[in-house]
Amino acid sequence: MDSRETFVPQPSPPTDTPIARAAAAALEVMAKRGDREWPRPANTRVITVANQKGGVGKTTTSVNIAAALAMHGARVLVVDLDPQGNASTALGVEHHADVPSMYHVLIEDMPLEDIIVASPELPNLCCAPATLHLAGAEIELVSKVARESRLRRALDAYDKTKFDYVIIDCPPSLGLLTLNALVGGDELLIPIQCEYYALEGLSQLIGTVDLVTSHLNQTLNVSTILLTMYDARTRLASQVAEEVRSHFGETCLKTVIPRSVRVSEAPSYGQSVMTYDPGSTGALAYSEAASEIAHRWAGAAS
């Protein structure tokens, strides 16, 4: 029997909180639109979301893609590797100094299963939180054995079949935390901002990916490029989108993510935009993007 069919996150999130009620309302909106469950992958997809350029929407993309997939029947784990813990915040998960976190997994060899908590956001959504302790992990990892592969080892020791997707959110740098995410993932999703310096530094990331695939993780591939912060009113945005599409071809999703106040507001309420305002343009765009990601491997769905 496929263990993903019987998995229920433990402990179950409370059902009488404002976030839980918002999630229920969002699922009701989705049902009224006639949205159905999307195909689930035959094997767990481990997707790293990375771009060393700050402010391109990495965390926003990670949590909203995760929430959209969960809303459509998938079981999703978000691994927060950013010391700021913004993904944990957006998923309504505690991440203060006393919470067992990814720091303890990477530095103290704590089993991943000991830190995973259910998000109140949605029933199928879990999070491995980050705390500020991770800020020191870059230095502490330097002296560790196999420092680039510690996340991979933790994931391999964990029964990933409990989830359909593992989404790894990275900090805005190419340090050891991001390197661990690249070694730990099978796919790389790169959010690219539709602004003048969109491709600046991207060659450095691609160069790092090439080194990782050559020496540390041969399975890693750049599977998805997502255009974010698209402003249809400007010619620049369409020019950047055209340039990215011409360079990356089919790797670039057809869906673009528009600038949206609602997307920016949602984390302050401990929610993704998918439950905060499921009818907003941002939520609809992320839902379409997640649908593309899910259906690209529809032929291999279980």
PDB file of N, CA and C in Angstrom, residues 216-299:
ATOM      1  N   LEU A 216      28.171  16.736  -6.839  1.00  0.00           N
ATOM      2  CA  LEU A 216      27.464  16.426  -5.598  1.00  0.00           C
ATOM      3  C   LEU A 216      26.064  15.829  -5.783  1.00  0.00           C
ATOM      4  N   ASN A 217      25.387  16.195  -6.843  1.00  0.00           N
ATOM      5  CA  ASN A 217      24.000  15.750  -7.014  1.00  0.00           C
ATOM      6  C   ASN A 217      23.649  15.699  -8.496  1.00  0.00           C
ATOM      7  N   GLN A 218      23.866  14.564  -9.105  1.00  0.00           N
ATOM      8  CA  GLN A 218      23.660  14.423 -10.545  1.00  0.00           C
ATOM      9  C   GLN A 218      22.194  14.473 -10.941  1.00  0.00           C
ATOM     10  N   THR A 219      21.287  14.284  -9.980  1.00  0.00           N
ATOM     11  CA  THR A 219      19.857  14.259 -10.311  1.00  0.00           C
ATOM     12  C   THR A 219      19.239  15.658 -10.398  1.00  0.00           C
ATOM     13  N   LEU A 220      19.955  16.683  -9.923  1.00  0.00           N
ATOM     14  CA  LEU A 220      19.387  18.029  -9.900  1.00  0.00           C
ATOM     15  C   LEU A 220      19.217  18.575 -11.306  1.00  0.00           C
ATOM     16  N   ASN A 221      18.024  19.119 -11.590  1.00  0.00           N
ATOM     17  CA  ASN A 221      17.815  19.779 -12.876  1.00  0.00           C
ATOM     18  C   ASN A 221      16.957  21.020 -12.695  1.00  0.00           C
ATOM     19  N   VAL A 222      17.220  22.024 -13.502  1.00  0.00           N
ATOM     20  CA  VAL A 222      16.415  23.249 -13.471  1.00  0.00           C
ATOM     21  C   VAL A 222      15.109  22.932 -14.187  1.00  0.00           C
ATOM     22  N   SER A 223      14.083  22.607 -13.415  1.00  0.00           N
ATOM     23  CA  SER A 223      12.826  22.140 -14.006  1.00  0.00           C
ATOM     24  C   SER A 223      11.839  23.262 -14.278  1.00  0.00           C
ATOM     25  N   THR A 224      11.963  24.374 -13.517  1.00  0.00           N
ATOM     26  CA  THR A 224      10.918  25.400 -13.579  1.00  0.00           C
ATOM     27  C   THR A 224      11.497  26.802 -13.405  1.00  0.00           C
ATOM     28  N   ILE A 225      11.095  27.703 -14.290  1.00  0.00           N
ATOM     29  CA  ILE A 225      11.367  29.135 -14.137  1.00  0.00           C
ATOM     30  C   ILE A 225      10.015  29.823 -13.991  1.00  0.00           C
ATOM     31  N   LEU A 226       9.870  30.645 -12.960  1.00  0.00           N
ATOM     32  CA  LEU A 226       8.603  31.338 -12.720  1.00  0.00           C
ATOM     33  C   LEU A 226       8.833  32.843 -12.706  1.00  0.00           C
ATOM     34  N   LEU A 227       8.122  33.557 -13.564  1.00  0.00           N
ATOM     35  CA  LEU A 227       8.212  35.019 -13.622  1.00  0.00           C
ATOM     36  C   LEU A 227       7.316  35.622 -12.553  1.00  0.00           C
ATOM     37  N   THR A 228       7.891  36.463 -11.696  1.00  0.00           N
ATOM     38  CA  THR A 228       7.144  37.052 -10.588  1.00  0.00           C
ATOM     39  C   THR A 228       7.124  38.577 -10.687  1.00  0.00           C
ATOM     40  N   MET A 229       6.224  39.174  -9.896  1.00  0.00           N
ATOM     41  CA  MET A 229       6.115  40.642  -9.797  1.00  0.00           C
ATOM     42  C   MET A 229       5.927  41.285 -11.168  1.00  0.00           C
ATOM     43  N   TYR A 230       5.074  40.681 -11.957  1.00  0.00           N
ATOM     44  CA  TYR A 230       4.810  41.156 -13.320  1.00  0.00           C
ATOM     45  C   TYR A 230       3.826  42.323 -13.283  1.00  0.00           C
ATOM     46  N   ASP A 231       4.200  43.408 -13.917  1.00  0.00           N
ATOM     47  CA  ASP A 231       3.337  44.596 -13.999  1.00  0.00           C
ATOM     48  C   ASP A 231       2.977  44.810 -15.461  1.00  0.00           C
ATOM     49  N   ALA A 232       1.752  44.433 -15.815  1.00  0.00           N
ATOM     50  CA  ALA A 232       1.315  44.486 -17.208  1.00  0.00           C
ATOM     51  C   ALA A 232       1.272  45.906 -17.761  1.00  0.00           C
ATOM     52  N   ARG A 233       1.337  46.912 -16.896  1.00  0.00           N
ATOM     53  CA  ARG A 233       1.260  48.294 -17.358  1.00  0.00           C
ATOM     54  C   ARG A 233       2.575  48.783 -17.947  1.00  0.00           C
ATOM     55  N   THR A 234       3.653  48.049 -17.699  1.00  0.00           N
ATOM     56  CA  THR A 234       4.953  48.519 -18.158  1.00  0.00           C
ATOM     57  C   THR A 234       5.476  47.682 -19.326  1.00  0.00           C
ATOM     58  N   ARG A 235       6.144  48.355 -20.250  1.00  0.00           N
ATOM     59  CA  ARG A 235       6.758  47.658 -21.376  1.00  0.00           C
ATOM     60  C   ARG A 235       7.945  46.832 -20.890  1.00  0.00           C
ATOM     61  N   LEU A 236       8.609  47.325 -19.849  1.00  0.00           N
ATOM     62  CA  LEU A 236       9.783  46.627 -19.332  1.00  0.00           C
ATOM     63  C   LEU A 236       9.449  45.206 -18.907  1.00  0.00           C
ATOM     64  N   ALA A 237       8.317  45.051 -18.213  1.00  0.00           N
ATOM     65  CA  ALA A 237       7.938  43.716 -17.723  1.00  0.00           C
ATOM     66  C   ALA A 237       7.772  42.731 -18.870  1.00  0.00           C
ATOM     67  N   SER A 238       7.110  43.167 -19.940  1.00  0.00           N
ATOM     68  CA  SER A 238       6.905  42.273 -21.078  1.00  0.00           C
ATOM     69  C   SER A 238       8.224  41.983 -21.791  1.00  0.00           C
ATOM     70  N   GLN A 239       9.145  42.960 -21.812  1.00  0.00           N
ATOM     71  CA  GLN A 239      10.447  42.744 -22.437  1.00  0.00           C
ATOM     72  C   GLN A 239      11.272  41.735 -21.647  1.00  0.00           C
ATOM     73  N   VAL A 240      11.241  41.863 -20.309  1.00  0.00           N
ATOM     74  CA  VAL A 240      11.962  40.915 -19.463  1.00  0.00           C
ATOM     75  C   VAL A 240      11.376  39.516 -19.626  1.00  0.00           C
ATOM     76  N   ALA A 241      10.048  39.431 -19.628  1.00  0.00           N
ATOM     77  CA  ALA A 241       9.387  38.129 -19.786  1.00  0.00           C
ATOM     78  C   ALA A 241       9.767  37.487 -21.122  1.00  0.00           C
ATOM     79  N   GLU A 242       9.803  38.289 -22.169  1.00  0.00           N
ATOM     80  CA  GLU A 242      10.156  37.772 -23.489  1.00  0.00           C
ATOM     81  C   GLU A 242      11.604  37.280 -23.514  1.00  0.00           C
ATOM     82  N   GLU A 243      12.494  38.036 -22.866  1.00  0.00           N
ATOM     83  CA  GLU A 243      13.896  37.646 -22.830  1.00  0.00           C
ATOM     84  C   GLU A 243      14.090  36.346 -22.058  1.00  0.00           C
ATOM     85  N   VAL A 244      13.413  36.230 -20.915  1.00  0.00           N
ATOM     86  CA  VAL A 244      13.531  35.009 -20.105  1.00  0.00           C
ATOM     87  C   VAL A 244      12.983  33.808 -20.868  1.00  0.00           C
ATOM     88  N   ARG A 245      11.831  33.984 -21.512  1.00  0.00           N
ATOM     89  CA  ARG A 245      11.222  32.876 -22.269  1.00  0.00           C
ATOM     90  C   ARG A 245      12.108  32.448 -23.437  1.00  0.00           C
ATOM     91  N   SER A 246      12.722  33.419 -24.099  1.00  0.00           N
ATOM     92  CA  SER A 246      13.586  33.075 -25.237  1.00  0.00           C
ATOM     93  C   SER A 246      14.820  32.318 -24.775  1.00  0.00           C
ATOM     94  N   HIS A 247      15.273  32.612 -23.558  1.00  0.00           N
ATOM     95  CA  HIS A 247      16.472  31.960 -23.029  1.00  0.00           C
ATOM     96  C   HIS A 247      16.174  30.578 -22.456  1.00  0.00           C
ATOM     97  N   PHE A 248      15.056  30.443 -21.725  1.00  0.00           N
ATOM     98  CA  PHE A 248      14.771  29.191 -21.014  1.00  0.00           C
ATOM     99  C   PHE A 248      13.720  28.312 -21.688  1.00  0.00           C
ATOM    100  N   GLY A 249      13.015  28.848 -22.674  1.00  0.00           N
ATOM    101  CA  GLY A 249      12.064  28.034 -23.426  1.00  0.00           C
ATOM    102  C   GLY A 249      10.962  27.438 -22.576  1.00  0.00           C
ATOM    103  N   GLU A 250      10.734  26.131 -22.760  1.00  0.00           N
ATOM    104  CA  GLU A 250       9.635  25.441 -22.094  1.00  0.00           C
ATOM    105  C   GLU A 250       9.827  25.312 -20.587  1.00  0.00           C
ATOM    106  N   THR A 251      11.052  25.560 -20.124  1.00  0.00           N
ATOM    107  CA  THR A 251      11.289  25.501 -18.679  1.00  0.00           C
ATOM    108  C   THR A 251      10.519  26.607 -17.956  1.00  0.00           C
ATOM    109  N   CYS A 252      10.258  27.697 -18.658  1.00  0.00           N
ATOM    110  CA  CYS A 252       9.538  28.833 -18.075  1.00  0.00           C
ATOM    111  C   CYS A 252       8.032  28.565 -18.105  1.00  0.00           C
ATOM    112  N   LEU A 253       7.384  28.694 -16.961  1.00  0.00           N
ATOM    113  CA  LEU A 253       5.942  28.482 -16.896  1.00  0.00           C
ATOM    114  C   LEU A 253       5.205  29.524 -17.731  1.00  0.00           C
ATOM    115  N   LYS A 254       4.064  29.139 -18.281  1.00  0.00           N
ATOM    116  CA  LYS A 254       3.237  30.087 -19.033  1.00  0.00           C
ATOM    117  C   LYS A 254       2.639  31.139 -18.097  1.00  0.00           C
ATOM    118  N   THR A 255       2.335  30.721 -16.891  1.00  0.00           N
ATOM    119  CA  THR A 255       1.733  31.622 -15.906  1.00  0.00           C
ATOM    120  C   THR A 255       2.768  32.603 -15.376  1.00  0.00           C
ATOM    121  N   VAL A 256       2.371  33.871 -15.240  1.00  0.00           N
ATOM    122  CA  VAL A 256       3.217  34.866 -14.580  1.00  0.00           C
ATOM    123  C   VAL A 256       2.495  35.334 -13.323  1.00  0.00           C
ATOM    124  N   ILE A 257       3.273  35.713 -12.315  1.00  0.00           N
ATOM    125  CA  ILE A 257       2.701  36.160 -11.043  1.00  0.00           C
ATOM    126  C   ILE A 257       2.676  37.688 -11.022  1.00  0.00           C
ATOM    127  N   PRO A 258       1.508  38.302 -10.955  1.00  0.00           N
ATOM    128  CA  PRO A 258       1.439  39.769 -10.970  1.00  0.00           C
ATOM    129  C   PRO A 258       1.809  40.357  -9.614  1.00  0.00           C
ATOM    130  N   ARG A 259       2.154  41.624  -9.624  1.00  0.00           N
ATOM    131  CA  ARG A 259       2.300  42.336  -8.356  1.00  0.00           C
ATOM    132  C   ARG A 259       0.937  42.374  -7.682  1.00  0.00           C
ATOM    133  N   SER A 260       0.912  42.117  -6.374  1.00  0.00           N
ATOM    134  CA  SER A 260      -0.366  42.025  -5.676  1.00  0.00           C
ATOM    135  C   SER A 260      -0.216  42.434  -4.223  1.00  0.00           C
ATOM    136  N   VAL A 261      -1.009  43.384  -3.801  1.00  0.00           N
ATOM    137  CA  VAL A 261      -0.996  43.810  -2.408  1.00  0.00           C
ATOM    138  C   VAL A 261      -1.454  42.672  -1.505  1.00  0.00           C
ATOM    139  N   ARG A 262      -2.415  41.881  -1.961  1.00  0.00           N
ATOM    140  CA  ARG A 262      -2.946  40.793  -1.142  1.00  0.00           C
ATOM    141  C   ARG A 262      -1.886  39.724  -0.876  1.00  0.00           C
ATOM    142  N   VAL A 263      -1.039  39.468  -1.870  1.00  0.00           N
ATOM    143  CA  VAL A 263       0.050  38.510  -1.686  1.00  0.00           C
ATOM    144  C   VAL A 263       1.002  38.996  -0.598  1.00  0.00           C
ATOM    145  N   SER A 264       1.272  40.290  -0.592  1.00  0.00           N
ATOM    146  CA  SER A 264       2.178  40.866   0.401  1.00  0.00           C
ATOM    147  C   SER A 264       1.559  40.907   1.793  1.00  0.00           C
ATOM    148  N   GLU A 265       0.245  41.090   1.866  1.00  0.00           N
ATOM    149  CA  GLU A 265      -0.442  41.191   3.159  1.00  0.00           C
ATOM    150  C   GLU A 265      -0.555  39.857   3.875  1.00  0.00           C
ATOM    151  N   ALA A 266      -0.745  38.786   3.128  1.00  0.00           N
ATOM    152  CA  ALA A 266      -1.104  37.487   3.708  1.00  0.00           C
ATOM    153  C   ALA A 266      -0.170  37.001   4.818  1.00  0.00           C
ATOM    154  N   PRO A 267       1.171  37.076   4.648  1.00  0.00           N
ATOM    155  CA  PRO A 267       2.044  36.550   5.707  1.00  0.00           C
ATOM    156  C   PRO A 267       1.873  37.224   7.062  1.00  0.00           C
ATOM    157  N   SER A 268       1.462  38.504   7.058  1.00  0.00           N
ATOM    158  CA  SER A 268       1.289  39.187   8.340  1.00  0.00           C
ATOM    159  C   SER A 268       0.122  38.602   9.133  1.00  0.00           C
ATOM    160  N   TYR A 269      -0.725  37.817   8.477  1.00  0.00           N
ATOM    161  CA  TYR A 269      -1.826  37.134   9.154  1.00  0.00           C
ATOM    162  C   TYR A 269      -1.514  35.651   9.370  1.00  0.00           C
ATOM    163  N   GLY A 270      -0.267  35.271   9.114  1.00  0.00           N
ATOM    164  CA  GLY A 270       0.123  33.877   9.279  1.00  0.00           C
ATOM    165  C   GLY A 270      -0.526  32.973   8.261  1.00  0.00           C
ATOM    166  N   GLN A 271      -0.724  33.483   7.050  1.00  0.00           N
ATOM    167  CA  GLN A 271      -1.390  32.723   6.003  1.00  0.00           C
ATOM    168  C   GLN A 271      -0.689  32.905   4.660  1.00  0.00           C
ATOM    169  N   SER A 272      -0.954  31.971   3.757  1.00  0.00           N
ATOM    170  CA  SER A 272      -0.616  32.180   2.353  1.00  0.00           C
ATOM    171  C   SER A 272      -1.771  32.941   1.724  1.00  0.00           C
ATOM    172  N   VAL A 273      -1.552  33.505   0.557  1.00  0.00           N
ATOM    173  CA  VAL A 273      -2.633  34.229  -0.110  1.00  0.00           C
ATOM    174  C   VAL A 273      -3.725  33.267  -0.568  1.00  0.00           C
ATOM    175  N   MET A 274      -3.403  31.988  -0.653  1.00  0.00           N
ATOM    176  CA  MET A 274      -4.376  30.991  -1.108  1.00  0.00           C
ATOM    177  C   MET A 274      -5.558  30.880  -0.151  1.00  0.00           C
ATOM    178  N   THR A 275      -5.322  31.108   1.137  1.00  0.00           N
ATOM    179  CA  THR A 275      -6.433  31.089   2.095  1.00  0.00           C
ATOM    180  C   THR A 275      -6.808  32.494   2.550  1.00  0.00           C
ATOM    181  N   TYR A 276      -5.856  33.416   2.492  1.00  0.00           N
ATOM    182  CA  TYR A 276      -6.131  34.792   2.914  1.00  0.00           C
ATOM    183  C   TYR A 276      -7.133  35.457   1.981  1.00  0.00           C
ATOM    184  N   ASP A 277      -6.939  35.302   0.688  1.00  0.00           N
ATOM    185  CA  ASP A 277      -7.874  35.868  -0.285  1.00  0.00           C
ATOM    186  C   ASP A 277      -7.848  35.008  -1.545  1.00  0.00           C
ATOM    187  N   PRO A 278      -8.559  33.860  -1.518  1.00  0.00           N
ATOM    188  CA  PRO A 278      -8.476  32.894  -2.623  1.00  0.00           C
ATOM    189  C   PRO A 278      -8.999  33.416  -3.952  1.00  0.00           C
ATOM    190  N   GLY A 279      -9.752  34.521  -3.924  1.00  0.00           N
ATOM    191  CA  GLY A 279     -10.270  35.067  -5.169  1.00  0.00           C
ATOM    192  C   GLY A 279      -9.408  36.163  -5.757  1.00  0.00           C
ATOM    193  N   SER A 280      -8.307  36.504  -5.109  1.00  0.00           N
ATOM    194  CA  SER A 280      -7.445  37.589  -5.577  1.00  0.00           C
ATOM    195  C   SER A 280      -6.652  37.152  -6.805  1.00  0.00           C
ATOM    196  N   THR A 281      -6.145  38.146  -7.535  1.00  0.00           N
ATOM    197  CA  THR A 281      -5.369  37.839  -8.738  1.00  0.00           C
ATOM    198  C   THR A 281      -4.097  37.062  -8.389  1.00  0.00           C
ATOM    199  N   GLY A 282      -3.489  37.396  -7.254  1.00  0.00           N
ATOM    200  CA  GLY A 282      -2.285  36.685  -6.843  1.00  0.00           C
ATOM    201  C   GLY A 282      -2.551  35.227  -6.544  1.00  0.00           C
ATOM    202  N   ALA A 283      -3.646  34.945  -5.829  1.00  0.00           N
ATOM    203  CA  ALA A 283      -3.991  33.564  -5.495  1.00  0.00           C
ATOM    204  C   ALA A 283      -4.309  32.760  -6.754  1.00  0.00           C
ATOM    205  N   LEU A 284      -5.057  33.360  -7.668  1.00  0.00           N
ATOM    206  CA  LEU A 284      -5.405  32.669  -8.908  1.00  0.00           C
ATOM    207  C   LEU A 284      -4.164  32.377  -9.739  1.00  0.00           C
ATOM    208  N   ALA A 285      -3.222  33.342  -9.758  1.00  0.00           N
ATOM    209  CA  ALA A 285      -1.997  33.147 -10.531  1.00  0.00           C
ATOM    210  C   ALA A 285      -1.149  32.025  -9.938  1.00  0.00           C
ATOM    211  N   TYR A 286      -1.001  32.012  -8.622  1.00  0.00           N
ATOM    212  CA  TYR A 286      -0.212  30.945  -7.997  1.00  0.00           C
ATOM    213  C   TYR A 286      -0.894  29.587  -8.153  1.00  0.00           C
ATOM    214  N   SER A 287      -2.219  29.584  -8.152  1.00  0.00           N
ATOM    215  CA  SER A 287      -2.941  28.342  -8.378  1.00  0.00           C
ATOM    216  C   SER A 287      -2.677  27.806  -9.785  1.00  0.00           C
ATOM    217  N   GLU A 288      -2.669  28.713 -10.775  1.00  0.00           N
ATOM    218  CA  GLU A 288      -2.392  28.304 -12.154  1.00  0.00           C
ATOM    219  C   GLU A 288      -0.953  27.795 -12.284  1.00  0.00           C
ATOM    220  N   ALA A 289      -0.015  28.483 -11.633  1.00  0.00           N
ATOM    221  CA  ALA A 289       1.384  28.064 -11.687  1.00  0.00           C
ATOM    222  C   ALA A 289       1.555  26.676 -11.059  1.00  0.00           C
ATOM    223  N   ALA A 290       0.914  26.468  -9.908  1.00  0.00           N
ATOM    224  CA  ALA A 290       0.999  25.162  -9.244  1.00  0.00           C
ATOM    225  C   ALA A 290       0.366  24.070 -10.099  1.00  0.00           C
ATOM    226  N   SER A 291      -0.711  24.418 -10.791  1.00  0.00           N
ATOM    227  CA  SER A 291      -1.363  23.461 -11.678  1.00  0.00           C
ATOM    228  C   SER A 291      -0.420  23.036 -12.802  1.00  0.00           C
ATOM    229  N   GLU A 292       0.293  24.000 -13.364  1.00  0.00           N
ATOM    230  CA  GLU A 292       1.274  23.673 -14.405  1.00  0.00           C
ATOM    231  C   GLU A 292       2.337  22.727 -13.871  1.00  0.00           C
ATOM    232  N   ILE A 293       2.828  23.018 -12.665  1.00  0.00           N
ATOM    233  CA  ILE A 293       3.854  22.176 -12.054  1.00  0.00           C
ATOM    234  C   ILE A 293       3.331  20.759 -11.834  1.00  0.00           C
ATOM    235  N   ALA A 294       2.105  20.645 -11.348  1.00  0.00           N
ATOM    236  CA  ALA A 294       1.519  19.331 -11.056  1.00  0.00           C
ATOM    237  C   ALA A 294       1.254  18.532 -12.330  1.00  0.00           C
ATOM    238  N   HIS A 295       0.778  19.205 -13.372  1.00  0.00           N
ATOM    239  CA  HIS A 295       0.364  18.492 -14.579  1.00  0.00           C
ATOM    240  C   HIS A 295       1.516  18.194 -15.536  1.00  0.00           C
ATOM    241  N   ARG A 296       2.668  18.795 -15.316  1.00  0.00           N
ATOM    242  CA  ARG A 296       3.798  18.496 -16.193  1.00  0.00           C
ATOM    243  C   ARG A 296       4.207  17.032 -16.110  1.00  0.00           C
ATOM    244  N   TRP A 297       3.942  16.407 -14.968  1.00  0.00           N
ATOM    245  CA  TRP A 297       4.278  14.990 -14.795  1.00  0.00           C
ATOM    246  C   TRP A 297       2.990  14.165 -14.624  1.00  0.00           C
ATOM    247  N   ALA A 298       1.909  14.643 -15.242  1.00  0.00           N
ATOM    248  CA  ALA A 298       0.623  13.969 -15.082  1.00  0.00           C
ATOM    249  C   ALA A 298       0.671  12.525 -15.576  1.00  0.00           C
ATOM    250  N   GLY A 299       1.473  12.288 -16.597  1.00  0.00           N
ATOM    251  CA  GLY A 299       1.561  10.936 -17.140  1.00  0.00           C
ATOM    252  C   GLY A 299       2.159   9.937 -16.166  1.00  0.00           C
TER     253      GLY A 299
END
